[in-house]
Coordinates of C-alpha atoms in Angstrom, one line a residue:
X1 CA 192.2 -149.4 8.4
X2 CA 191.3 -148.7 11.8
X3 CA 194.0 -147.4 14.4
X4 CA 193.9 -148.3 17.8
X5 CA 192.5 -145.9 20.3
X6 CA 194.2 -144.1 23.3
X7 CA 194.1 -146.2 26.6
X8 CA 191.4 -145.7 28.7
X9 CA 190.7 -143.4 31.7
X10 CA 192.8 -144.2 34.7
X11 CA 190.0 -145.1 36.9
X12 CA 188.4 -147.5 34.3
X13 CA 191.3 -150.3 35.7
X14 CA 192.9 -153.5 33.7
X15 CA 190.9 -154.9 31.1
X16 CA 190.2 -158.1 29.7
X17 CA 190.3 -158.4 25.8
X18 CA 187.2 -160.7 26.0
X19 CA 185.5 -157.2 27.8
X20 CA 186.9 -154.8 25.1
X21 CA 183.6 -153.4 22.9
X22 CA 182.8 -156.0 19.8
X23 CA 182.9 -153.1 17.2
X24 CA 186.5 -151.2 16.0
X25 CA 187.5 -148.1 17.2
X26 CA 187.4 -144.6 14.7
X27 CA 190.3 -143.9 14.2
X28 CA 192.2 -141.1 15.6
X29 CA 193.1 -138.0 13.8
X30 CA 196.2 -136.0 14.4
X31 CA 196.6 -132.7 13.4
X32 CA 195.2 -129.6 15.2
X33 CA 192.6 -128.8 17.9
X34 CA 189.5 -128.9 15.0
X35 CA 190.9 -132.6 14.3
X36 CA 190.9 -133.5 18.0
X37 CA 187.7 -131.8 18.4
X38 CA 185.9 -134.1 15.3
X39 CA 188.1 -137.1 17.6
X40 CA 186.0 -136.1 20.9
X41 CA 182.6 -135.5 19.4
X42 CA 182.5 -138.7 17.1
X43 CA 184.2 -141.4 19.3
X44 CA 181.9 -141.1 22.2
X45 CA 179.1 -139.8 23.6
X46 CA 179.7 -136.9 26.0
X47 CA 178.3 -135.6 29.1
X48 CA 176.9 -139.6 29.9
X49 CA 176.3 -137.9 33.9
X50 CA 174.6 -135.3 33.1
X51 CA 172.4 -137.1 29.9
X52 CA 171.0 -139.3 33.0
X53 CA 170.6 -136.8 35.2
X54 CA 168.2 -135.0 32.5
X55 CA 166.7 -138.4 31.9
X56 CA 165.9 -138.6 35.3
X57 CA 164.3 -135.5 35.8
X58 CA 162.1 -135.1 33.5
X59 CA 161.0 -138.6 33.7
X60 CA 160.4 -138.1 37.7
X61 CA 159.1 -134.6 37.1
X62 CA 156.2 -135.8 34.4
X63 CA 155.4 -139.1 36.4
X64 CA 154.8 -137.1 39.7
X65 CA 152.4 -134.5 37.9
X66 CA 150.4 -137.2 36.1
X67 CA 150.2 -139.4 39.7
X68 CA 148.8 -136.0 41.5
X69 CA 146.5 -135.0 38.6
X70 CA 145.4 -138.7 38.5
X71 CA 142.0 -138.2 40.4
X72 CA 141.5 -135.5 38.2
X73 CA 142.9 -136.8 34.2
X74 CA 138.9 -136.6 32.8
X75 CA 138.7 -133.3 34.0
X76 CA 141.9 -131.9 32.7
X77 CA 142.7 -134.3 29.5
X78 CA 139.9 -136.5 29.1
X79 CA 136.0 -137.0 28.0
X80 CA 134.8 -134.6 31.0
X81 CA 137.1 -131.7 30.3
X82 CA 136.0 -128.1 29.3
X83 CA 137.9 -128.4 26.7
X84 CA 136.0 -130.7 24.8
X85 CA 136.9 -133.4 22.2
X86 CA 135.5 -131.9 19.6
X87 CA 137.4 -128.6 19.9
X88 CA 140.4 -130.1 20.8
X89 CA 139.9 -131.7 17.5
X90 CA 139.5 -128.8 15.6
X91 CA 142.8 -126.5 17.1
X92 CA 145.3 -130.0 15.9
X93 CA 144.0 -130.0 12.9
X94 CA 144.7 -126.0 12.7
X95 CA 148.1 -126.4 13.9
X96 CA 149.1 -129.7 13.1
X97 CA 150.1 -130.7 16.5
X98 CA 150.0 -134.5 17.2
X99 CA 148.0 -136.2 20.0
X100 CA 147.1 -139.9 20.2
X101 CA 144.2 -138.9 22.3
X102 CA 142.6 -137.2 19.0
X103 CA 142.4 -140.8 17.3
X104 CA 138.9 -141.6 19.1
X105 CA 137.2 -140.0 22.3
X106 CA 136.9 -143.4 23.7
X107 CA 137.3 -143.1 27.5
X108 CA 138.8 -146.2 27.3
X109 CA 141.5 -145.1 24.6
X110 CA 142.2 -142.0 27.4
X111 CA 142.6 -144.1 30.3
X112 CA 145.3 -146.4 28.1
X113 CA 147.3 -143.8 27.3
X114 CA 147.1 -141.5 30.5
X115 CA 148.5 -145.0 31.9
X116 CA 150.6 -146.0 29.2
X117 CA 152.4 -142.5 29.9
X118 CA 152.6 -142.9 33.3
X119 CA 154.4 -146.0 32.7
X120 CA 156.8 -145.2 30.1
X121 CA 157.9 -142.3 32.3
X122 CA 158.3 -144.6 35.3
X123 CA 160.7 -147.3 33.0
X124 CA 162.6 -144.2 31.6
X125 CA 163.3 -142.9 35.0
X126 CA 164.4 -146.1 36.0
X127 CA 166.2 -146.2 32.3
X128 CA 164.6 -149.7 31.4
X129 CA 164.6 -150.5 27.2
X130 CA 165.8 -146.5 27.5
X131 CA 165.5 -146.1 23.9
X132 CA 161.6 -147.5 23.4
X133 CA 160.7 -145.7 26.5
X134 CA 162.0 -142.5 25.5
X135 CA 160.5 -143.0 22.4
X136 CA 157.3 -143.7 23.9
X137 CA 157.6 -141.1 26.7
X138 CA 157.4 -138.3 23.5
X139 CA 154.6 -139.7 22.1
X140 CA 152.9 -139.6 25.7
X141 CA 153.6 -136.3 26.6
X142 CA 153.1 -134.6 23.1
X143 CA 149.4 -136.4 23.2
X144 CA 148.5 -135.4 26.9
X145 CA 149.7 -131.8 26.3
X146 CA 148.4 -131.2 22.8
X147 CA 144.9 -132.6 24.3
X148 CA 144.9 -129.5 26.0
X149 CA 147.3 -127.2 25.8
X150 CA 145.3 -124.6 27.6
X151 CA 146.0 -126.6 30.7
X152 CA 150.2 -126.1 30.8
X153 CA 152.8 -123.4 31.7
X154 CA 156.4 -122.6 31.1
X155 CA 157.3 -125.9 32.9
X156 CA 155.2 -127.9 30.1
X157 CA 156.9 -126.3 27.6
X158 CA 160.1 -127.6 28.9
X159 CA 158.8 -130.4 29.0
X160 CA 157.5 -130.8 26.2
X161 CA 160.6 -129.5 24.6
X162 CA 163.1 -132.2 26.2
X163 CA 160.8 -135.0 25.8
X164 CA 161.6 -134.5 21.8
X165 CA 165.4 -134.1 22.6
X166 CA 165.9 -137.8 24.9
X167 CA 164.8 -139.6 21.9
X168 CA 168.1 -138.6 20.1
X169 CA 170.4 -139.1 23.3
X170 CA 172.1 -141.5 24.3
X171 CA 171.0 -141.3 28.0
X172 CA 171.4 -144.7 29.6
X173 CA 174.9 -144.8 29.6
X174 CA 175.0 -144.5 33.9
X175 CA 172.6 -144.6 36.0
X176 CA 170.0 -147.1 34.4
X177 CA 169.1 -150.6 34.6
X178 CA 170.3 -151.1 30.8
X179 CA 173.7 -150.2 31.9
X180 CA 173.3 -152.4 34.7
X181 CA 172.5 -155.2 32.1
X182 CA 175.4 -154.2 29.7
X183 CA 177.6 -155.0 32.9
X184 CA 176.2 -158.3 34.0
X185 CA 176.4 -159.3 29.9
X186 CA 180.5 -157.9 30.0
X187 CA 181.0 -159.9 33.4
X188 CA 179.6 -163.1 31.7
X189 CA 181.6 -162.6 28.5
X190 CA 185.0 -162.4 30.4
X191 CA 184.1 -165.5 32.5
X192 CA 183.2 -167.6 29.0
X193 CA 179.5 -167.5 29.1
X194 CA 177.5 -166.8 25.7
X195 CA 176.0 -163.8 25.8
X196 CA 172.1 -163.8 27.4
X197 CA 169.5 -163.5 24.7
X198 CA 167.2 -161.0 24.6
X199 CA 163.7 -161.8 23.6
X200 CA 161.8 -158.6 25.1
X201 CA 163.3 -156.3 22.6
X202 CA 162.3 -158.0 19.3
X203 CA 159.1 -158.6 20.7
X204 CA 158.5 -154.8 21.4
X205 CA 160.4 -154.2 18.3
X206 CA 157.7 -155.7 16.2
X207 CA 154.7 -154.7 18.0
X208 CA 156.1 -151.1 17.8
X209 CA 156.1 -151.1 14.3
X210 CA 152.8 -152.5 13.8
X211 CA 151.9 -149.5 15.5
X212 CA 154.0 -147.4 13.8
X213 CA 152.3 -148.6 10.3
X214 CA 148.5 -148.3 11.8
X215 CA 149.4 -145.0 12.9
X216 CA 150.7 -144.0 9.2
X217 CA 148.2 -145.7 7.3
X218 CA 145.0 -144.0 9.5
X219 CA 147.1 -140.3 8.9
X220 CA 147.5 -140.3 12.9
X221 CA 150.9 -138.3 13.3
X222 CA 150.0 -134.9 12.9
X223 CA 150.1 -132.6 10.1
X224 CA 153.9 -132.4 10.5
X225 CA 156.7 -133.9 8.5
X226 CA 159.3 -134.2 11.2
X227 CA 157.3 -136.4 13.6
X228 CA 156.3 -139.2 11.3
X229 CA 160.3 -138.6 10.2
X230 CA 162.2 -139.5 13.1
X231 CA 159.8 -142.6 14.1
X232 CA 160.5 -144.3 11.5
X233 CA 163.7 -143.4 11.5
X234 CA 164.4 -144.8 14.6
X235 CA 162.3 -148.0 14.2
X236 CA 164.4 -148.6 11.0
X237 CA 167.6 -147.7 12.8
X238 CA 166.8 -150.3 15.4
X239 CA 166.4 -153.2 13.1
X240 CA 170.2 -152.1 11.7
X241 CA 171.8 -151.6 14.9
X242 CA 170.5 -155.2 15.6
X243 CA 171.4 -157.0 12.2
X244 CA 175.4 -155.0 12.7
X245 CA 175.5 -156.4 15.3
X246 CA 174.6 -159.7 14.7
X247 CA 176.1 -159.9 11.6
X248 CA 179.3 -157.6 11.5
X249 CA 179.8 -157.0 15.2
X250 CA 183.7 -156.4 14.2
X251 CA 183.1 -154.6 10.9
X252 CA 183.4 -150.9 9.8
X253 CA 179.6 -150.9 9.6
X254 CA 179.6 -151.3 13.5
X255 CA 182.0 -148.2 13.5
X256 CA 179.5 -146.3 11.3
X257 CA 176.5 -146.4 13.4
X258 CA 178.4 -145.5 16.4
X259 CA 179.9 -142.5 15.0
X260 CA 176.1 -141.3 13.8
X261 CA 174.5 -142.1 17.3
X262 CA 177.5 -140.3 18.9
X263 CA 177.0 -137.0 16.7
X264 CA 173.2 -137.4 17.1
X265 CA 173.7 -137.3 21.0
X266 CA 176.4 -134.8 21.0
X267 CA 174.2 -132.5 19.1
X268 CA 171.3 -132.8 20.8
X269 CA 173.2 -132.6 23.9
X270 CA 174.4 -129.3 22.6
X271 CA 170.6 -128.1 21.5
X272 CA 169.7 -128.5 25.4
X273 CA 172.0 -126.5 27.0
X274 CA 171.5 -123.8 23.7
X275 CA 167.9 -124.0 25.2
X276 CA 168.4 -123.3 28.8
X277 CA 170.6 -120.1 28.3
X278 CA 167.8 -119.1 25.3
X279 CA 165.3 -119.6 28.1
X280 CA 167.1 -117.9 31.1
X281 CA 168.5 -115.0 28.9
X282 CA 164.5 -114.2 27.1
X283 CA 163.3 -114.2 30.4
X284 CA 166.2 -111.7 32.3
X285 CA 165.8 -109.5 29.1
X286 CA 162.0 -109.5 29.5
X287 CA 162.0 -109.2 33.0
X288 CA 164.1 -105.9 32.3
X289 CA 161.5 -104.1 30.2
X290 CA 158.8 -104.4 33.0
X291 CA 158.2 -101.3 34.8
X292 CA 157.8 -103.6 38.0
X293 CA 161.3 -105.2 37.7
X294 CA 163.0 -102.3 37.4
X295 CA 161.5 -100.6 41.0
X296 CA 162.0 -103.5 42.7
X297 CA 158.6 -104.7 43.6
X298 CA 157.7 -107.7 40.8
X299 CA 158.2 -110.0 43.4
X300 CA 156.0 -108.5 45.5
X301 CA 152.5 -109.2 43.5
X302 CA 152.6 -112.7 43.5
X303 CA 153.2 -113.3 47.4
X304 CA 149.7 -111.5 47.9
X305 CA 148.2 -113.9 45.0
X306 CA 146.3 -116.6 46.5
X307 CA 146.6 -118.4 44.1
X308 CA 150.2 -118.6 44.3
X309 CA 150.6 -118.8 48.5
X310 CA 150.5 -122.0 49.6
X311 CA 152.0 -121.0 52.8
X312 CA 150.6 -117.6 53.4
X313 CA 152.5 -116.8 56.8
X314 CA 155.8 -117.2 54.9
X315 CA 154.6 -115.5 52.2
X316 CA 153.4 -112.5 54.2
X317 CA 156.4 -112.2 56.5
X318 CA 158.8 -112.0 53.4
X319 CA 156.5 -109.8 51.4
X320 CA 156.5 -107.3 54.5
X321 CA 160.1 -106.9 54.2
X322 CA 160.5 -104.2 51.2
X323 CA 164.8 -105.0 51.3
X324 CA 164.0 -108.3 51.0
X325 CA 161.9 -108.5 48.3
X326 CA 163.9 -105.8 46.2
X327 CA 166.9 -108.0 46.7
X328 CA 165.3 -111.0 45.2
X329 CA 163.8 -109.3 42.4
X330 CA 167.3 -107.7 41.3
X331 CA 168.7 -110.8 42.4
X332 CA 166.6 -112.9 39.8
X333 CA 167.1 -110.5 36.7
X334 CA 170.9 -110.6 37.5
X335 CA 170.8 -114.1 37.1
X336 CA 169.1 -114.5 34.5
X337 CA 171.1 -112.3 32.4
X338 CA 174.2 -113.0 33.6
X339 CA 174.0 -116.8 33.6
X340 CA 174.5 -117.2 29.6
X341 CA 177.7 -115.5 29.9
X342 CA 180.0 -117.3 33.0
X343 CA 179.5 -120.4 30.8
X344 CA 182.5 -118.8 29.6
X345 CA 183.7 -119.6 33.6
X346 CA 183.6 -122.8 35.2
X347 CA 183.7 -121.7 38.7
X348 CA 181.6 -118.7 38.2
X349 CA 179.2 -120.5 36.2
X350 CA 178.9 -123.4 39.1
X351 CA 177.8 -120.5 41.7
X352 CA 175.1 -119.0 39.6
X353 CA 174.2 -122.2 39.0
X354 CA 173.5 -122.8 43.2
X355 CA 171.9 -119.9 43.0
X356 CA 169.7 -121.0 39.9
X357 CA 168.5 -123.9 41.7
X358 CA 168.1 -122.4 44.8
X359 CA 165.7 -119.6 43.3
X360 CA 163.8 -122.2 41.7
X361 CA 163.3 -124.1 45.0
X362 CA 162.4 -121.3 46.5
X363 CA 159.6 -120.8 43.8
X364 CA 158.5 -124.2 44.7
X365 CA 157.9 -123.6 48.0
X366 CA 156.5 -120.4 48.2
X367 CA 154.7 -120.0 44.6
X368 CA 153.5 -123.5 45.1
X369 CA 154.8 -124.6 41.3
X370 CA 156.2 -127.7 42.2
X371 CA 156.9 -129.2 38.6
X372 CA 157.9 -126.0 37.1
X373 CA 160.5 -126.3 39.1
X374 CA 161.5 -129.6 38.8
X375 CA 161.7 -129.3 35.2
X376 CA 164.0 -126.4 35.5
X377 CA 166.0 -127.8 38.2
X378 CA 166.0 -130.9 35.2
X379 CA 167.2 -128.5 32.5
X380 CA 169.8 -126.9 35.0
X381 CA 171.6 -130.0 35.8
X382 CA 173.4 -130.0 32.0
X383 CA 175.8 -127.7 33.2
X384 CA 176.7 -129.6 36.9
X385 CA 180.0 -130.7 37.0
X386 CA 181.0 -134.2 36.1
X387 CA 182.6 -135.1 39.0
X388 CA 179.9 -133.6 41.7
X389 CA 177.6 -136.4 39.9
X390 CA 180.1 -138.7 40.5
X391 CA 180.2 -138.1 43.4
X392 CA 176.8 -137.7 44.4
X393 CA 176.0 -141.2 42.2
X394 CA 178.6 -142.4 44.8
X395 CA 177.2 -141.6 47.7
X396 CA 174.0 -142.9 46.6
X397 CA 175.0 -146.4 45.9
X398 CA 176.8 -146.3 49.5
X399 CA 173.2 -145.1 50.8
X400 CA 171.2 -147.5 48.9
X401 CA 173.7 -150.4 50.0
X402 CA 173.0 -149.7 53.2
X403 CA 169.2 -149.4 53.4
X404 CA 169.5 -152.7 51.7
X405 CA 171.5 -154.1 53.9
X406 CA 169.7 -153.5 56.7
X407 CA 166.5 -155.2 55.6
X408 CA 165.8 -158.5 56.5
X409 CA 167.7 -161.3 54.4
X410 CA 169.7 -159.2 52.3
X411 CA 172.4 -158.8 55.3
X412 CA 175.0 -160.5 53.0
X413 CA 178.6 -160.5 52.6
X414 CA 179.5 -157.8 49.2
X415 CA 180.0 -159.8 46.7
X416 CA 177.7 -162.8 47.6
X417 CA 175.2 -163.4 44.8
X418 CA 172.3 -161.4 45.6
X419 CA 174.2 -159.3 48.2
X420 CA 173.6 -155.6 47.9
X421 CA 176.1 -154.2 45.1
X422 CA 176.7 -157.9 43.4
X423 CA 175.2 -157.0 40.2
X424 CA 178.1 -155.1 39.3
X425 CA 181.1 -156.9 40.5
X426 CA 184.4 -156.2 41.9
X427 CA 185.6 -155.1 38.3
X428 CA 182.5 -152.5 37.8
X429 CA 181.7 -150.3 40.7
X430 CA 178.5 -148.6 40.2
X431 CA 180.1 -145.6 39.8
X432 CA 182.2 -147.1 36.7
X433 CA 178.4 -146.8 34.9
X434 CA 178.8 -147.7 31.5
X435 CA 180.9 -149.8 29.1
X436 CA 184.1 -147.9 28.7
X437 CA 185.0 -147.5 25.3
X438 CA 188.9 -147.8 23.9
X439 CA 189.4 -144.1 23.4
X440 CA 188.2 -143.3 27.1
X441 CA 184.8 -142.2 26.2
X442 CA 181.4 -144.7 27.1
X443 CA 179.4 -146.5 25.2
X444 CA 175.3 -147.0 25.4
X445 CA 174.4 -151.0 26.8
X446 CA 175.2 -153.0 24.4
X447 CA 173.1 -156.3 23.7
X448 CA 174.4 -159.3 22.6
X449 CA 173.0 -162.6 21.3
X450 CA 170.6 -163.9 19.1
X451 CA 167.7 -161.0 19.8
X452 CA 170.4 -158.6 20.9
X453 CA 172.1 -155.3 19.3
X454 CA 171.7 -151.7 20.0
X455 CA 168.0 -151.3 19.0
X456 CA 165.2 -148.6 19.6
X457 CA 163.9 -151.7 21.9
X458 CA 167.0 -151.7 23.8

């Protein structure tokens, strides 16, 4: 038997029962913080904010590098690179590592996935199908990158890394136009309307998996276990979450697959921030062996690199100042180090977290690694603060009304349809995001109907 949930949050407002989620609540444990703690991880997905802020950035930082190495892709990944074919052959099937790109050296092939990755990232930014496109995100960065993998650095690896880890979140719960969908479906199902049916996520469903077998049959995923693993996992998934939902929408089986996608997003959600204080404390500790970081001059070298000054007058005039660059080069280490440790903090752990981002926009701009930094900046924004998102999600919706509003023919009333904001209704303010669950937590967009269901297409 299922026990009610807690009420809401206070900002999520009255509810409707028509606009209460379709599938019972876990039920709530008493007993002692452990029991609470099993409560909070398996009821809802935490840390929805800053799932879509990493969704986001890595999406934004992948699609900008592909878009400025676009007049150079043969060079770098395809049939005219140094790298050839042939050896990039060769090193996957020495280490196993999985690129579409290796199935034939067909420019053609190349120039349909270079764009096929360009366009999953641009959907995923924009968190459209969020669970395909995450899905198919992976597959295009793990084949651009293991096509040659001479061409990355440390922000590739990151990259690379979280690309693997948004498959298993549940990162379209704000700030996405499937939660934007999930809203217009809850607005129509407390006004009496049938639910909309979806047709574009069966249809990709399928197509997916005829892929998906192709791929297995022809031995195309790598020499690993885990890859082939977890896509069929999640095309099989999909088909489940959709026939639950169809099916038992109310049942205990409902229940079940929330509670699993909960603790798989939880986890992974976990794993990232485990991975940015692995990579921030390797590199302080590192950084504290050279000879160079402990005088005080590391910092120094790469301002007289060319290859790193992209604006050589700045980079001269704080290279001539020896108190300057000592204090940035302590300053960095200190950082570094320090930064697994105030996690401990909230407040402390919020300034060095400024600082964190500040350093690596500095590196931006004066080292001239652009992505590097994004991807960082990406990874850092884990640990922000719930309601500075909030907040800044806020203000963005204001800012974005008003651009809108300002354009001709979309000067309407709020609340007009088609007026800027109208998509969401009185009753769901941007900011609101997702579906709010009973037990205060949110839930990933939902669809409904006859080609509906939470599915790797949706």
């Amino acid at each position: 038997m299922t026990i009610p949930s807690p009420a809401g949050p206070r900002n999520a407002g009255p509810r409707n029962a028509d606009t209460q989620p379709s599938a019972p609540q876990p039920a709530v444990l008493g007993g002692g913080p452990a029991a609470r703690a099993l409560q909070r991880v398996t009821a809802s997905a935490l840390g929805p904010y800053q799932s879509a802020v990493v969704r986001i950035g890595f999406a934004a930082t992948y699609l900008f590098f592909l878009l400025r190495e676009l007049p150079h892709r043969h060079e770098l990944y395809g049939p005219d690179s140094p790298w050839h074919w042939d050896l990039a052959r060769q090193l996957t099937n020495g280490n196993e590592a999985f690129s579409v790109l290796m199935w034939t050296d067909s420019t053609v092939w190349f120039e349909a996935v270079y764009a096929l990755t360009l366009l999953s990232a641009a959907a995923l930014l924009l968190g459209w199908r969020t669970r395909t496109m995450s899905v198919l995100f992976m597959v295009g960065v793990l084949s651009v990158q293991n096509r040659s993998i001479f061409m990355g650095d440390g922000g590739d690896n990151v990259v690379h890394l979280m690309a693997i880890y948004l498959v298993l979140t549940r990162c379209a719960q704000v700030w996405s136009l499937d939660a934007r969908r999930a809203a217009r479906a809850a607005q129509r199902a407390a006004a009496g309307l049938p639910p909309p049916r979806d047709i574009v996520g069966p249809v990709l469903w399928v197509l997916l998996g005829y892929a998906l077998v192709a791929a297995t049959l022809m031995e195309g995923l790598g020499g690993t276990w885990w890859l082939p693993a977890l896509l069929w996992t999640i095309w099989l998934s999909a088909a489940a979450w959709w026939a639950v939902n169809r099916y038992l929408p109310h049942g205990e089986p409902r229940t079940l697959l929330d509670v699993l996608a909960n603790l798989a997003h939880n986890a992974t959600l976990a794993v990232i921030m485990a991975e940015v204080c692995l990579i921030y404390a390797t590199a302080g500790w590192y950084k504290i062996q050279g000879s160079r970081w402990q005088d005080g001059t590391a910092l120094y070298y790469p301002l007289n690199l060319d290859y790193f000054t992209p604006w050589p007058a700045l980079s001269d005039i704080l290279g001539a100042s020896g108190l300057m660059v000592m204090v940035l080069t302590y300053g960095t280490v200190i950082v570094q180090v320090a930064f697994p440790f105030t996690l401990f903090n909230r407040r402390v752990k919020n300034v060095l977290l400024v600082v964190m981002i500040c350093e690596h926009a500095g590196i931006a701009l004066l080292l001239g690694l652009p992505f590097f930094s994004m991807a960082m900046i990406a990874a850092d924004a884990v640990f922000l603060p719930t309601a500075f998102l909030m907040w800044l999600g806020a203000r963005a919706t204001i800012g974005g009304r008003r651009l809108l509003s300002g354009l001709p023919g979309r000067s309407r009333t709020p609340g007009e349809p088609g007026a800027p904001g109208a998509a969401y209704g009185p009753a769901d303010p941007p900011e609101a995001g997702p579906v709010k669950d009973g037990g205060g937590g949110t839930e990933e967009p939902r669809r409904q109907g006859g080609g509906g269901g939470h599915t790797l297409v949706g």
